Each structure stands twice: as C-alpha cells, then as structure tokens.
Amino acid sequence: KRDAEASGLGIDEAIAVHKKPRAPNVKLDEHRLLSDNGIPKLRKKAGELKFKGKGHEFSDTKQLLDLYQFWLDDLFPKGKFLDSLAMIEKTGHKSRVISARLNWINELKPKATQDSDE
Amino acid sequence: MESSEGTSDIVHPEVRAHINSLVSALGGFSAEDDGRYVMGDSALEVLRDIKKWIRFYDEKTNRMDVARCLADANLVDGDLLHILASWPQNATDNRFKARAALACFEIMVPLTWPLERNHEEMTVNHHRHMPVLQLAQVAYKRSIINFDAAQILHTAVRVALPSMALPRNNRTPRDEGIIKLVLLFLRNMAMISPPPNVQYDGDESHISRSALIDAFSFQDILLTILTLASNMGEDFNHEGVIVMEIIFHLVKRVDVSKLFMDEKQLGKTNANELTSLMNKEAAMHRPHNRKAPTRHNRFGAMVWVQRGDGKMSTISGQDALLDAATRKQKMDDSKTYRPPRRARKDMEPKDLGPVVSLNARARQQLRGFVEEFLDSGFNPLFLNVRKKLDDGKEYVFGYHYQQFFYLVAWFLEAQRARTKATKSSQVAGGDDVGSYNLVATVLNQEMFITLNRSMSTSLEGKNWQELCAAMRCFTQILLTVQDMSESGNEDDEEIAENILSRIFYEEETHDRVANIARNYKDQGFEYLDSCTELAHTYLRILEAYAKQNVDMQVRSRRRIRRKKAAKAAVADDANPAADDESENDQASAERTTKERKFDFSRFAARFIPQGVIDTFVKFTKYYQDLNDAQLKRAHRFFYRVAFKQNMSVMLYRADIIHLFYSMIKGQQPLDKGCGMYKEWEELVKQVLKKCIRKVEERPALIIEMLFSKINATAHYLEYGYEKQTIAKS
C-alpha cells in the first residue's frame, strides 16, 4: 500500500545515504603537544621570563602560571586550564613524550657537566 | 486503599481481600466502654494466619504483596500496638496475652526488616513496592517509638525476659529464637531511617536519633543492651553480633568529641562553630561583593586583553576591568568543554547516612550509656564478636566486619576523649577511668591478626567500605597505644612498648600502609580521609618509635636470588644428581623471611612516589571544607616531602603549584581566620621560593613541571646529578 502511494509521488527511488564522517574530536594528545605550537613554543616563551626573586614568591609564581595558561589557551583553546594540565600530565606517560622529555633535559646537561668538570 | 472497582490494583485483589478480612477479624475499638481496643474472638489464630501469609506468600515466592497490603491496612498502628498495650506490667503472668504479644512481634519483625536493593534478586514487585514500604517502615518506627499508651520496646524485652532469665544451657532452641527475635526487633527500630533522596514529610524529631535514644533510655533498652553486652560469652553467646548491630546503629556518625564535653564547653564550641561558619560565609561573600558589578547587567563593557605575539582576546562585562586574575578567570570560565570523566562524588559517606546532631537530653543519655558500656561491656562484647568473625559463623555477614571495626574505632576514640575530659577536670583523679584495661581486648595479638587479615582481603576484594573502617580502627589503635606510652604509668608504658614493637615488626604492614596511600583512585572522600589519616599517624608514630629504639628489627620477605644462584652453582659442581632437592630448597629459600635492620629514612621514602603525593593533593583540593586537624595532616605531609626528605621536586607540577598558589592568593583562598592559615602560608611561600629558584637554575624544569616525574629525573632535577651513576660505582 505504502509503495503505491510513494511511487505516485516519485519518491520511491532509493536515495544513496552518505554518512558524512563526523569531524574528529580535537584532542590534546602527544602529537599536538610535540608540534611546533607545543612544548618548543613553551621553551621559547620561557626564555623571556624574568623573575624578581626573593620576596616576590607569589608574583613570580603568578607569572609562571600565566605563562602556562596563555600557552595552553593557544595550544588547546577549548579546554579549561586545570583540565588541560591533567590531560598533558596523562600524555607524559607515553613513550614518545618520555623520550622527548629526556632529550630536553639532556640538551641542557652538557653545559652542566662541563661546568662541573672544570 | 483503592476501591475494588475502577483502576486495577497493583497487588492481586484476592490477596488484598484475604489480608483485609484477617486484619478486620483481629479486633477493633469497641463502641461500649469508652472506645477501648477489644481483641477478636480468635485473634491468636488470626495473628498466626497473618504470619503464615508473610512467610508462605511473601518470603517463599519473593514478593512483597502482603507487606504492602498490611501497610495499607494500617495493621501496626491500628491493631498490633493496641494489642501489646493491653498486656500491662501487672499482668505479666497472663499466658494468653503473652502469647499474643509474641505473635505481634513475630509479625512486626519481618515488616520492619531492612529492605535491601540487591539487584540480582530483585523482581518487578520489588521495584513496585519498595518505595512505599520504605516510607511505611518509617511510619512504623514513628508510631512504635512514640506510642503513648504503652512502652512497646519495653514490652518487647518483657517477651524475651523469661527466656533470658534461664541459664544458657537450659534454654531450648525456642527460647534462643525468642531472644533473637526481640533483639532483631530492636535492631530494626534502630536501623530504620528515612530513605536517602526522599524528603521526609513528617516531623523529623519523631524519628530522629535523639528520639530513638530518648525512647531507648526511657524504656530501659539501654540497660538491657548493657546487661547483654557485659554477660556476653557467659550467659549469652550467639547474640553478640546482633547486640553489636544495635549499638552500631545507635552511635554511627555521632561526633565523639562533642559527646564528652560538659554543657559549658559544648555551648562554647557550638557558638564558636556558628561564628566560624558565619565568618566563612562572610569571607565567601566578601570577594564577590567587592567584585560585583556596580552598574546594571546590560551596561556592556568589553575589554581587549593583549597577550603577546600581537594577539588579542576579548572579554565582556565590567568585572573584567577589575584585575588580571579576574580576567584570566573569566577567560577560563567561558570555556564549556569538559573532558570525559566520572561523576564527582559527595563528601558524605552514603552507607552511613548524614551526620547526627543530638539534643542535650539525648546526648546526656548516650554519654551515660557509652561510659557504662566502656566500663563493663566493651571487653566481653568485642572479644565475643571478634571470635565469631574469626570463625566465620554462618550468621556473620560481610557488613559485620565493617561495623565491628567502625565500633572499635568509635569506642577507642570515646575512651580517649573521656580520659582527656576527666584529666582536665581533676588533675590526679581516678585511675579506673583512665585505665587501658577497659579496652584491652582490642589491643592483643589476635586482634591485630584479624585486623591485618581483614585489611588485606578487603584491599584485594576492593571492598572499600570495609577497608575504610579497618583503617580508621587501626589509626585509633595507634593513637590509643601512643596515649598509653605517655600515660606515666609504668605498666602501661611497658605494654605500649610491646604492642608497638609488634606492630612495627612486620614489614608487610609497612608496605600495606604505603600501598593504600599510593593507590587511591575514586573511592570517595571518606576513604581519602581515612587513608591519609592512617598514613599520617603511622609515619609519625613510627618515626618517634624508631628514634627511641635505634636498632629496631623488622621481618621482611625478601628474595635472596644471589645466594640461590651461588648455591645452585655449588650444587651443580658438587653433585648434579641432587638437583631436584636443591630446587625445593631454593624455592623455600626464596620465600624465607629475613630479619633486617629497620631504616626509617628508607621507609619514609615509600611515601615519596607520585601516587602518594597525588593522593594528598586530591585531599588538599577540598581545603575549603577541611577542618584544622585535616589541614594540619596535609601540611605535615608536604612539609616532610619538601624539607625533611628534600624531594620538593615532586611538588613542582603545574597543577600542584596552582593549588598552593590559589590556597593563599587565589580567587577563593583559605580563610585567614582559620587556625592553620599562618602555617600554610609559610609552607607555600617556602615551596614557591624553592620552586622559582629551581626553575632559574634548571630551565628544563619549565617543561618537567607539566608532568609527573620519573624517579631518575627527579633526582637529577633536585641535585643536579644522576643517581644511577652513584648506584653503579
């Protein structure tokens, strides 16, 4: 019965249904973290940081936290600060990130060892 | 009740008809002699029939139809209580009335039986009837406790009295059954409470804990419980577990520290509490008031924030003009994305119900009960129950372990509070009150075996509630022993010394405490509180003890691989045929327990890993709701990590620094009037100072602050050299 009615209206042809793939969720994962906008940028920005030192513990800390917050806002705009920090902490257990972290530490090490040798 | 026509009834109409005819045959208020209740001609048989209906219809087929019909027919309030009232004190010998009274309790016990939602056995009927029955039970409790014409609870004890008076070996199974029935009735009365997440629409004060304690005290139930408890193991044996249940439901969630204050102190603390709460509220409002908009909400200010690299962000609202912190906060708050995670849990433990506040009279009565119980009933009752738990008797259920540990912890705390109260009131007063003999049964070796076993099984079985109670119990035992060692009494000090040496002899216990603290994950605030409390107390007492006894030994299970390898090599050379035998030797050698010297610094190093730090950080996140003792606990822990063990690197993580910063200078800081504020401020300041210095010293820390540190890197960051190189050389 339904067929007969439908054919009269010309809507009986099968319509190819394309399921449009959903846009993937943007994630704060190790790829994003290790990209140019990630840690490398943070290192560059950290170089510009100037601390006042003794007696200004709280204002210095605020500077430090501001640095992280603005950097994270650029890197992963939709996440809140504390949420993003937790997500980054999680990526820290991935082997890729661990090796990158060791590299960063080692880059700074030779100087230290030379100093101590001399 | 619905009429039989019209909408169909939820229970079978025939069942309802049967029940209704039985209830009306039971008796009624007579029109003559000024409306007294008169029992029906065959009331006893009717009572027996109702009992049969409950047993053979409800319980056998796992329905709740009869219970529902009985609740609708107002059986308890309308008939049973009046039947019980017609058995006055002076007619105790009346056998007919006594039998009727017993039959009433035989019906009331199943009707007031706690309803459990256990999802495997629930049927459609359970879902249908349970909400109604829960409310009906609350109504039963209200009418039983507040019944004016007679003391129903007292009548219950009278029913059991002839059986209780018999010596234990002369009692028949029927006598035992009657005693048990009456005790279960009392248990049910103590246990019933309005179901959670339902607004109780009657007068709370009729069913509150205060009303219950008042009724128990007025009708001499507390005396009965005391008698039973102090004769446990002699005249009574199997009843111990039920008596414990009654006491548990009587004292659960009662604040011990308030119980032993006198009126003046209590009034003062309550007033202090009120002022501190009001101050807290004012402090909460203050930042809000200061930052509240001064113009109407459509005033429409808009602000650009310059953020380097030529980039701008826009924020609207005039509060954005206030200061940078508010702007940052606003930028963060406007984000709506939430990472997937589990729902946050309440701070309140669900299984124990809300905190209880008692009125002055109930407090006085409960205090009297607790003191007498400590003096006479504590040792016999808990000795008896512990034995029953150890034997795993068939009437011991899983929740009894939790209740046992909860009660032991509660009464130990009460005993300590009492000793303190008497000490402050009279300097060199009575020795009997402060004596630790009163609680000796929970300080012996068997108790520790039970406690340790329960802790390890509940940890393995992920039974967090039981583990939580066991941890609290362990903490209280430690504190009691510590009090003992400072009591000034030589005997007590010697005993305390022995107990401590036994507690700290097993390295397994050290491992367990550290592991529990390390592996916290989503078990709720109650668990978090008790595991941090245990870790704190344990560390502190062990430290003091290790200082006193420099050459302390512990028994550890450690593998002796190297020895085994050497031995195997020797065995191979000497006698290849004896390989089999030596294999067994090795296996046992591998499992041998070895004694070794205890090293406190090595032990304390177990509380350094990231897991433990995270646990304490999660605990500190509740800083606005923590009391002084709890804040102190967290403070001492972080102080130990940062300054005693020189591993402040573990605290240099952006979220921890953020937490510390916001506790002192954030949008919602710790209340300045709070007692711990000064100490926390100092600690945070020192940690931040060290942190900034470290960041300047080692730029790599800027990145490492985002992550949990690996041990090796942590050591490098702290000291500037690798630990491994030392270990190798």
Short mmCIF file of C-alpha atoms in Angstrom, two decimals, chain B residues 201-587:
data_model
loop_
_atom_site.label_atom_id
_atom_site.label_comp_id
_atom_site.label_asym_id
_atom_site.label_seq_id
_atom_site.Cartn_x
_atom_site.Cartn_y
_atom_site.Cartn_z
CA ASP B 201 7.26 14.98 55.02
CA GLY B 202 6.59 14.34 58.71
CA ASP B 203 8.13 15.79 61.82
CA GLU B 204 11.80 14.77 61.75
CA SER B 205 12.02 14.97 65.51
CA HIS B 206 9.73 11.94 65.93
CA ILE B 207 12.13 9.60 64.19
CA SER B 208 15.48 11.27 64.73
CA ARG B 209 18.38 9.69 66.57
CA SER B 210 17.60 11.86 69.58
CA ALA B 211 14.07 10.46 69.73
CA LEU B 212 15.43 6.94 69.39
CA ILE B 213 17.98 7.36 72.18
CA ASP B 214 15.36 9.01 74.34
CA ALA B 215 12.98 6.10 73.83
CA PHE B 216 15.72 3.53 74.37
CA SER B 217 16.76 5.19 77.57
CA PHE B 218 13.23 5.79 78.89
CA GLN B 219 12.10 2.23 78.19
CA ASP B 220 15.25 0.70 79.73
CA ILE B 221 16.53 -0.72 76.46
CA LEU B 222 19.98 0.72 77.03
CA LEU B 223 20.13 -1.17 80.32
CA THR B 224 19.15 -4.36 78.53
CA ILE B 225 21.87 -3.87 75.96
CA LEU B 226 24.40 -3.23 78.70
CA THR B 227 23.35 -6.37 80.55
CA LEU B 228 23.61 -8.47 77.43
CA ALA B 229 26.96 -6.99 76.45
CA SER B 230 28.58 -7.43 79.83
CA ASN B 231 27.41 -11.04 80.09
CA MET B 232 28.47 -11.88 76.58
CA GLY B 233 30.35 -15.15 76.49
CA GLU B 234 28.82 -16.29 79.78
CA ASP B 235 25.04 -16.21 79.66
CA PHE B 236 24.86 -15.18 76.06
CA ASN B 237 26.84 -16.24 73.08
CA HIS B 238 25.31 -16.07 69.63
CA GLU B 239 23.58 -12.79 70.39
CA GLY B 240 26.81 -10.80 70.37
CA VAL B 241 26.67 -9.94 66.71
CA ILE B 242 23.12 -8.60 66.90
CA VAL B 243 23.86 -6.58 70.02
CA MET B 244 26.79 -5.09 68.15
CA GLU B 245 24.47 -4.18 65.30
CA ILE B 246 22.09 -2.39 67.65
CA ILE B 247 24.93 -0.39 69.17
CA PHE B 248 26.27 0.39 65.72
CA HIS B 249 23.01 1.90 64.58
CA LEU B 250 22.78 3.79 67.85
CA VAL B 251 26.14 5.53 67.67
CA LYS B 252 27.03 5.70 63.99
CA ARG B 253 28.04 9.15 62.80
CA VAL B 254 27.78 10.64 66.29
CA ASP B 255 30.60 13.09 66.92
CA VAL B 256 32.70 11.65 69.74
CA SER B 257 34.47 14.86 70.65
CA LYS B 258 31.20 16.63 71.40
CA LEU B 259 29.84 13.77 73.45
CA PHE B 260 32.30 14.22 76.28
CA MET B 261 32.14 17.96 76.66
CA ASP B 262 30.21 19.45 79.53
CA GLU B 263 27.39 21.89 78.87
CA LYS B 264 29.54 24.98 79.06
CA GLN B 265 32.22 23.67 76.76
CA LEU B 266 29.66 22.39 74.32
CA GLY B 267 27.84 25.69 74.26
CA LYS B 268 31.11 27.41 73.63
CA THR B 269 32.14 25.09 70.82
CA ASN B 270 28.74 25.35 69.23
CA ALA B 271 28.91 29.12 69.41
CA ASN B 272 32.42 29.05 68.01
CA GLU B 273 31.27 26.80 65.24
CA LEU B 274 28.47 29.16 64.41
CA THR B 275 30.72 32.21 64.38
CA SER B 276 33.33 30.44 62.31
CA LEU B 277 30.67 29.32 59.84
CA MET B 278 29.29 32.85 59.64
CA ASN B 279 32.78 34.21 59.17
CA LYS B 280 33.33 31.69 56.47
CA GLU B 281 30.17 32.73 54.74
CA ALA B 282 31.10 36.40 55.04
CA ALA B 283 34.53 35.58 53.65
CA MET B 284 32.84 33.85 50.77
CA HIS B 285 30.71 36.89 50.07
CA ARG B 286 33.45 39.44 50.50
CA PRO B 287 35.35 38.79 47.26
CA HIS B 288 32.06 38.53 45.47
CA ASN B 289 30.77 41.83 46.86
CA ARG B 290 33.98 43.59 46.07
CA LYS B 291 33.89 42.36 42.54
CA ALA B 292 30.18 42.66 41.98
CA PRO B 293 29.23 44.94 39.08
CA THR B 294 28.42 48.49 40.10
CA ARG B 295 26.05 49.01 37.18
CA HIS B 296 23.18 47.09 35.67
CA ASN B 297 23.81 43.88 33.81
CA ARG B 298 23.31 45.28 30.30
CA PHE B 299 25.86 48.00 30.72
CA GLY B 300 28.00 46.19 28.20
CA ALA B 301 31.67 46.79 28.84
CA MET B 302 34.12 44.97 26.62
CA VAL B 303 37.80 44.54 27.14
CA TRP B 304 40.70 43.51 24.96
CA VAL B 305 43.44 41.53 26.55
CA GLN B 306 46.82 41.81 24.96
CA ARG B 307 48.62 38.52 25.14
CA GLY B 308 51.83 38.82 23.21
CA ASP B 309 52.57 37.87 19.60
CA GLY B 310 50.20 40.63 18.60
CA LYS B 311 47.21 38.60 19.68
CA MET B 312 44.13 39.81 21.48
CA SER B 313 41.33 38.17 23.41
CA THR B 314 38.05 39.84 24.17
CA ILE B 315 36.13 39.61 27.41
CA SER B 316 32.85 41.27 28.15
CA GLY B 317 31.43 42.52 31.43
CA GLN B 318 32.70 45.32 33.62
CA ASP B 319 34.25 42.97 36.17
CA ALA B 320 36.88 42.32 33.51
CA LEU B 321 38.20 45.77 34.33
CA LEU B 322 38.98 44.81 37.92
CA ASP B 323 42.25 42.94 37.74
CA ALA B 324 44.25 40.47 35.72
CA ALA B 325 43.28 37.47 37.84
CA THR B 326 39.59 38.07 37.25
CA ARG B 327 40.19 38.43 33.54
CA LYS B 328 42.03 35.15 33.44
CA GLN B 329 39.32 33.50 35.46
CA LYS B 330 36.67 34.84 33.09
CA MET B 331 38.52 33.60 30.06
CA ASP B 332 38.78 30.17 31.60
CA ASP B 333 35.17 30.08 32.79
CA SER B 334 33.77 30.86 29.37
CA LYS B 335 35.01 27.53 28.09
CA THR B 336 32.39 24.85 28.01
CA TYR B 337 34.36 21.80 27.04
CA ARG B 338 34.63 19.11 29.69
CA PRO B 339 36.86 16.12 29.31
CA PRO B 340 35.03 12.84 29.79
CA ARG B 341 35.29 11.72 33.38
CA ARG B 342 33.35 10.09 36.10
CA ALA B 343 30.86 12.00 38.18
CA ARG B 344 32.31 13.63 41.24
CA LYS B 345 31.34 12.04 44.48
CA ASP B 346 29.90 13.64 47.55
CA MET B 347 31.95 14.24 50.62
CA GLU B 348 29.38 12.40 52.71
CA PRO B 349 29.66 8.63 53.00
CA LYS B 350 26.43 7.20 51.62
CA ASP B 351 26.33 3.97 53.59
CA LEU B 352 26.35 5.62 57.00
CA GLY B 353 23.83 8.37 56.43
CA PRO B 354 24.13 12.05 57.34
CA VAL B 355 25.89 13.44 60.40
CA VAL B 356 23.80 13.17 63.53
CA SER B 357 23.20 16.05 65.86
CA LEU B 358 21.74 15.20 69.23
CA ASN B 359 19.75 17.35 71.57
CA ALA B 360 21.00 17.95 75.08
CA ARG B 361 18.95 15.23 76.73
CA ALA B 362 19.79 12.52 74.24
CA ARG B 363 23.45 13.48 74.46
CA GLN B 364 23.39 13.09 78.22
CA GLN B 365 21.71 9.69 77.95
CA LEU B 366 24.03 8.44 75.25
CA ARG B 367 27.03 9.62 77.17
CA GLY B 368 25.92 7.71 80.25
CA PHE B 369 25.43 4.64 78.12
CA VAL B 370 28.82 4.94 76.46
CA GLU B 371 30.61 5.35 79.79
CA GLU B 372 28.92 2.34 81.32
CA PHE B 373 29.48 0.32 78.20
CA LEU B 374 33.19 1.10 78.26
CA ASP B 375 33.35 0.18 81.94
CA SER B 376 31.55 -3.12 81.69
CA GLY B 377 30.54 -4.28 78.24
CA PHE B 378 33.35 -3.36 75.89
CA ASN B 379 35.74 -6.20 76.55
CA PRO B 380 33.30 -9.11 76.73
CA LEU B 381 31.26 -7.99 73.72
CA PHE B 382 34.10 -7.26 71.34
CA LEU B 383 36.03 -10.35 72.40
CA ASN B 384 32.96 -12.42 71.63
CA VAL B 385 32.29 -10.75 68.30
CA ARG B 386 35.89 -10.98 67.21
CA LYS B 387 35.87 -14.70 67.81
CA LYS B 388 32.67 -15.05 65.83
CA LEU B 389 34.15 -13.09 62.95
CA ASP B 390 37.31 -15.17 63.01
CA ASP B 391 35.33 -18.40 62.97
CA GLY B 392 33.23 -17.12 60.10
CA LYS B 393 29.96 -18.31 61.65
CA GLU B 394 27.04 -18.69 59.30
CA TYR B 395 25.18 -15.76 60.86
CA VAL B 396 28.09 -13.40 60.25
CA PHE B 397 27.64 -11.28 57.15
CA GLY B 398 30.09 -9.16 55.23
CA TYR B 399 28.87 -5.90 56.70
CA HIS B 400 29.53 -7.13 60.24
CA TYR B 401 33.25 -6.73 59.69
CA GLN B 402 32.76 -3.10 58.77
CA GLN B 403 30.50 -2.49 61.75
CA PHE B 404 32.93 -4.21 64.10
CA PHE B 405 35.88 -2.07 63.02
CA TYR B 406 33.78 1.07 62.98
CA LEU B 407 32.59 0.46 66.54
CA VAL B 408 36.03 -0.43 67.88
CA ALA B 409 37.39 2.79 66.37
CA TRP B 410 34.46 4.79 67.72
CA PHE B 411 34.74 3.47 71.26
CA LEU B 412 38.51 3.81 71.35
CA GLU B 413 38.10 7.42 70.38
CA ALA B 414 35.40 7.80 73.02
CA GLN B 415 37.68 6.28 75.64
CA ARG B 416 40.44 8.69 74.73
CA ALA B 417 38.06 11.62 74.81
CA ARG B 418 36.81 10.54 78.21
CA THR B 419 40.30 10.14 79.66
CA LYS B 420 41.14 13.58 78.40
CA ALA B 421 37.96 15.09 79.81
CA THR B 422 38.48 13.58 83.27
CA LYS B 423 42.14 14.53 83.28
CA SER B 424 41.38 18.14 82.61
CA SER B 425 38.65 18.28 85.24
CA GLN B 426 40.61 16.60 88.03
CA VAL B 427 44.35 16.52 87.76
CA ALA B 428 45.33 13.40 89.68
CA GLY B 429 41.94 11.71 89.58
CA GLY B 430 40.61 8.18 89.46
CA ASP B 431 42.81 5.58 87.87
CA ASP B 432 39.94 3.33 86.86
CA VAL B 433 38.54 5.72 84.26
CA GLY B 434 41.84 6.26 82.53
CA SER B 435 42.85 2.65 82.73
CA TYR B 436 43.59 0.96 79.46
CA ASN B 437 42.44 -2.37 80.84
CA LEU B 438 38.94 -1.34 79.79
CA VAL B 439 39.86 -1.68 76.13
CA ALA B 440 42.49 -4.39 76.47
CA THR B 441 40.75 -6.94 74.23
CA VAL B 442 41.22 -4.91 71.11
CA LEU B 443 44.91 -4.38 71.74
CA ASN B 444 46.00 -8.02 71.83
CA GLN B 445 47.77 -10.03 69.19
CA GLU B 446 44.64 -11.83 67.95
CA MET B 447 43.00 -8.51 67.19
CA PHE B 448 45.96 -7.45 65.08
CA ILE B 449 45.79 -10.70 63.16
CA THR B 450 42.11 -10.15 62.46
CA LEU B 451 42.70 -6.54 61.51
CA ASN B 452 45.59 -7.33 59.20
CA ARG B 453 43.77 -10.16 57.56
CA SER B 454 40.69 -8.05 57.00
CA MET B 455 42.72 -5.20 55.58
CA SER B 456 44.48 -7.40 53.09
CA THR B 457 41.35 -9.26 52.00
CA SER B 458 39.27 -6.13 51.62
CA LEU B 459 42.10 -4.48 49.70
CA GLU B 460 42.24 -7.44 47.35
CA GLY B 461 38.47 -7.68 47.07
CA LYS B 462 38.15 -3.94 46.52
CA ASN B 463 35.74 -3.72 49.43
CA TRP B 464 36.45 -0.08 50.15
CA GLN B 465 33.91 0.48 52.90
CA GLU B 466 35.31 -2.32 55.00
CA LEU B 467 38.86 -1.22 54.31
CA CYS B 468 37.93 2.29 55.30
CA ALA B 469 36.53 1.13 58.65
CA ALA B 470 39.58 -1.07 59.23
CA MET B 471 41.92 1.83 58.54
CA ARG B 472 40.08 4.05 60.99
CA CYS B 473 40.25 1.27 63.56
CA PHE B 474 43.98 0.86 63.02
CA THR B 475 44.51 4.61 63.36
CA GLN B 476 42.60 4.71 66.63
CA ILE B 477 44.55 1.75 67.97
CA LEU B 478 47.79 3.52 67.15
CA LEU B 479 46.63 6.69 68.85
CA THR B 480 45.46 4.78 71.91
CA VAL B 481 48.78 2.99 72.19
CA GLN B 482 50.55 6.29 71.85
CA ASP B 483 48.47 7.73 74.68
CA MET B 484 49.33 4.68 76.72
CA SER B 485 53.04 5.16 76.22
CA GLU B 486 52.74 8.71 77.51
CA SER B 487 50.42 7.90 80.38
CA GLY B 488 53.11 7.99 83.04
CA ASN B 489 52.03 4.62 84.37
CA GLU B 490 54.98 2.23 84.18
CA ASP B 491 52.97 -0.90 83.42
CA ASP B 492 51.02 0.81 80.69
CA GLU B 493 54.17 2.16 79.12
CA GLU B 494 55.74 -1.25 79.05
CA ILE B 495 52.68 -2.78 77.44
CA ALA B 496 52.56 0.02 74.90
CA GLU B 497 56.20 -0.58 74.08
CA ASN B 498 55.48 -4.24 73.44
CA ILE B 499 52.47 -3.52 71.27
CA LEU B 500 54.36 -1.01 69.19
CA SER B 501 57.27 -3.34 68.68
CA ARG B 502 54.82 -6.00 67.49
CA ILE B 503 53.01 -3.63 65.16
CA PHE B 504 56.17 -2.34 63.58
CA TYR B 505 57.88 -5.73 63.43
CA GLU B 506 56.06 -6.85 60.30
CA GLU B 507 57.27 -5.16 57.19
CA GLU B 508 54.16 -6.34 55.39
CA THR B 509 52.18 -3.77 57.34
CA HIS B 510 54.57 -1.02 56.31
CA ASP B 511 54.09 -2.00 52.70
CA ARG B 512 50.34 -2.10 53.00
CA VAL B 513 50.02 1.35 54.53
CA ALA B 514 52.22 2.84 51.82
CA ASN B 515 50.40 0.96 49.07
CA ILE B 516 46.97 2.06 50.19
CA ALA B 517 48.10 5.66 50.24
CA ARG B 518 49.61 5.29 46.80
CA ASN B 519 46.74 3.61 45.04
CA TYR B 520 43.86 5.92 45.83
CA LYS B 521 41.52 6.35 42.91
CA ASP B 522 37.89 7.45 43.02
CA GLN B 523 36.97 5.81 46.31
CA GLY B 524 35.29 8.86 47.74
CA PHE B 525 36.19 11.41 50.37
CA GLU B 526 35.60 9.18 53.37
CA TYR B 527 38.20 6.75 52.08
CA LEU B 528 40.58 9.55 51.18
CA ASP B 529 40.23 10.98 54.67
CA SER B 530 40.86 7.71 56.43
CA CYS B 531 43.81 6.64 54.30
CA THR B 532 45.59 9.96 54.68
CA GLU B 533 44.88 9.88 58.39
CA LEU B 534 46.34 6.40 58.68
CA ALA B 535 49.44 7.30 56.66
CA HIS B 536 49.99 10.43 58.74
CA THR B 537 49.56 8.73 62.12
CA TYR B 538 51.58 5.70 61.12
CA LEU B 539 54.51 7.73 59.86
CA ARG B 540 54.52 9.97 62.89
CA ILE B 541 54.35 7.22 65.49
CA LEU B 542 56.82 5.01 63.67
CA GLU B 543 59.25 7.91 63.42
CA ALA B 544 59.07 8.56 67.14
CA TYR B 545 59.42 4.88 67.89
CA ALA B 546 62.38 4.39 65.56
CA LYS B 547 64.12 7.33 67.17
CA GLN B 548 63.76 5.76 70.59
CA ASN B 549 64.82 2.30 69.51
CA VAL B 550 67.76 2.86 67.27
CA ASP B 551 68.45 -0.77 66.48
CA MET B 552 64.97 -1.84 65.58
CA GLN B 553 64.48 -5.05 63.64
CA VAL B 554 61.79 -5.86 61.13
CA ARG B 555 60.78 -9.08 59.49
CA SER B 556 60.74 -8.70 55.76
CA ARG B 557 60.04 -11.07 52.95
CA ARG B 558 62.86 -10.51 50.60
CA ARG B 559 64.19 -12.75 47.93
CA ILE B 560 67.73 -13.94 48.10
CA ARG B 561 68.43 -14.53 44.48
CA ARG B 562 72.15 -14.19 44.51
CA LYS B 563 72.55 -16.66 47.30
CA LYS B 564 70.35 -19.04 45.46
CA ALA B 565 72.35 -18.73 42.28
CA ALA B 566 75.61 -19.31 44.11
CA LYS B 567 74.15 -22.26 45.90
CA ALA B 568 72.87 -23.74 42.66
CA ALA B 569 76.29 -23.37 41.09
CA VAL B 570 77.90 -25.14 44.03
CA ALA B 571 75.29 -27.87 43.94
CA ASP B 572 75.81 -28.37 40.24
CA ASP B 573 79.52 -28.74 40.63
CA ALA B 574 79.40 -31.00 43.59
CA ASN B 575 76.51 -33.23 42.89
CA PRO B 576 74.47 -32.91 39.71
CA ALA B 577 72.12 -35.66 40.86
CA ALA B 578 70.86 -33.68 43.83
CA ASP B 579 69.39 -31.05 41.60
CA ASP B 580 65.79 -31.86 42.45
CA GLU B 581 66.23 -31.49 46.12
CA SER B 582 68.12 -28.26 45.91
CA GLU B 583 65.37 -26.90 43.69
CA ASN B 584 62.96 -27.27 46.58
CA ASP B 585 65.43 -25.68 48.89
CA GLN B 586 65.77 -22.77 46.61
CA ALA B 587 62.04 -22.34 46.37
#
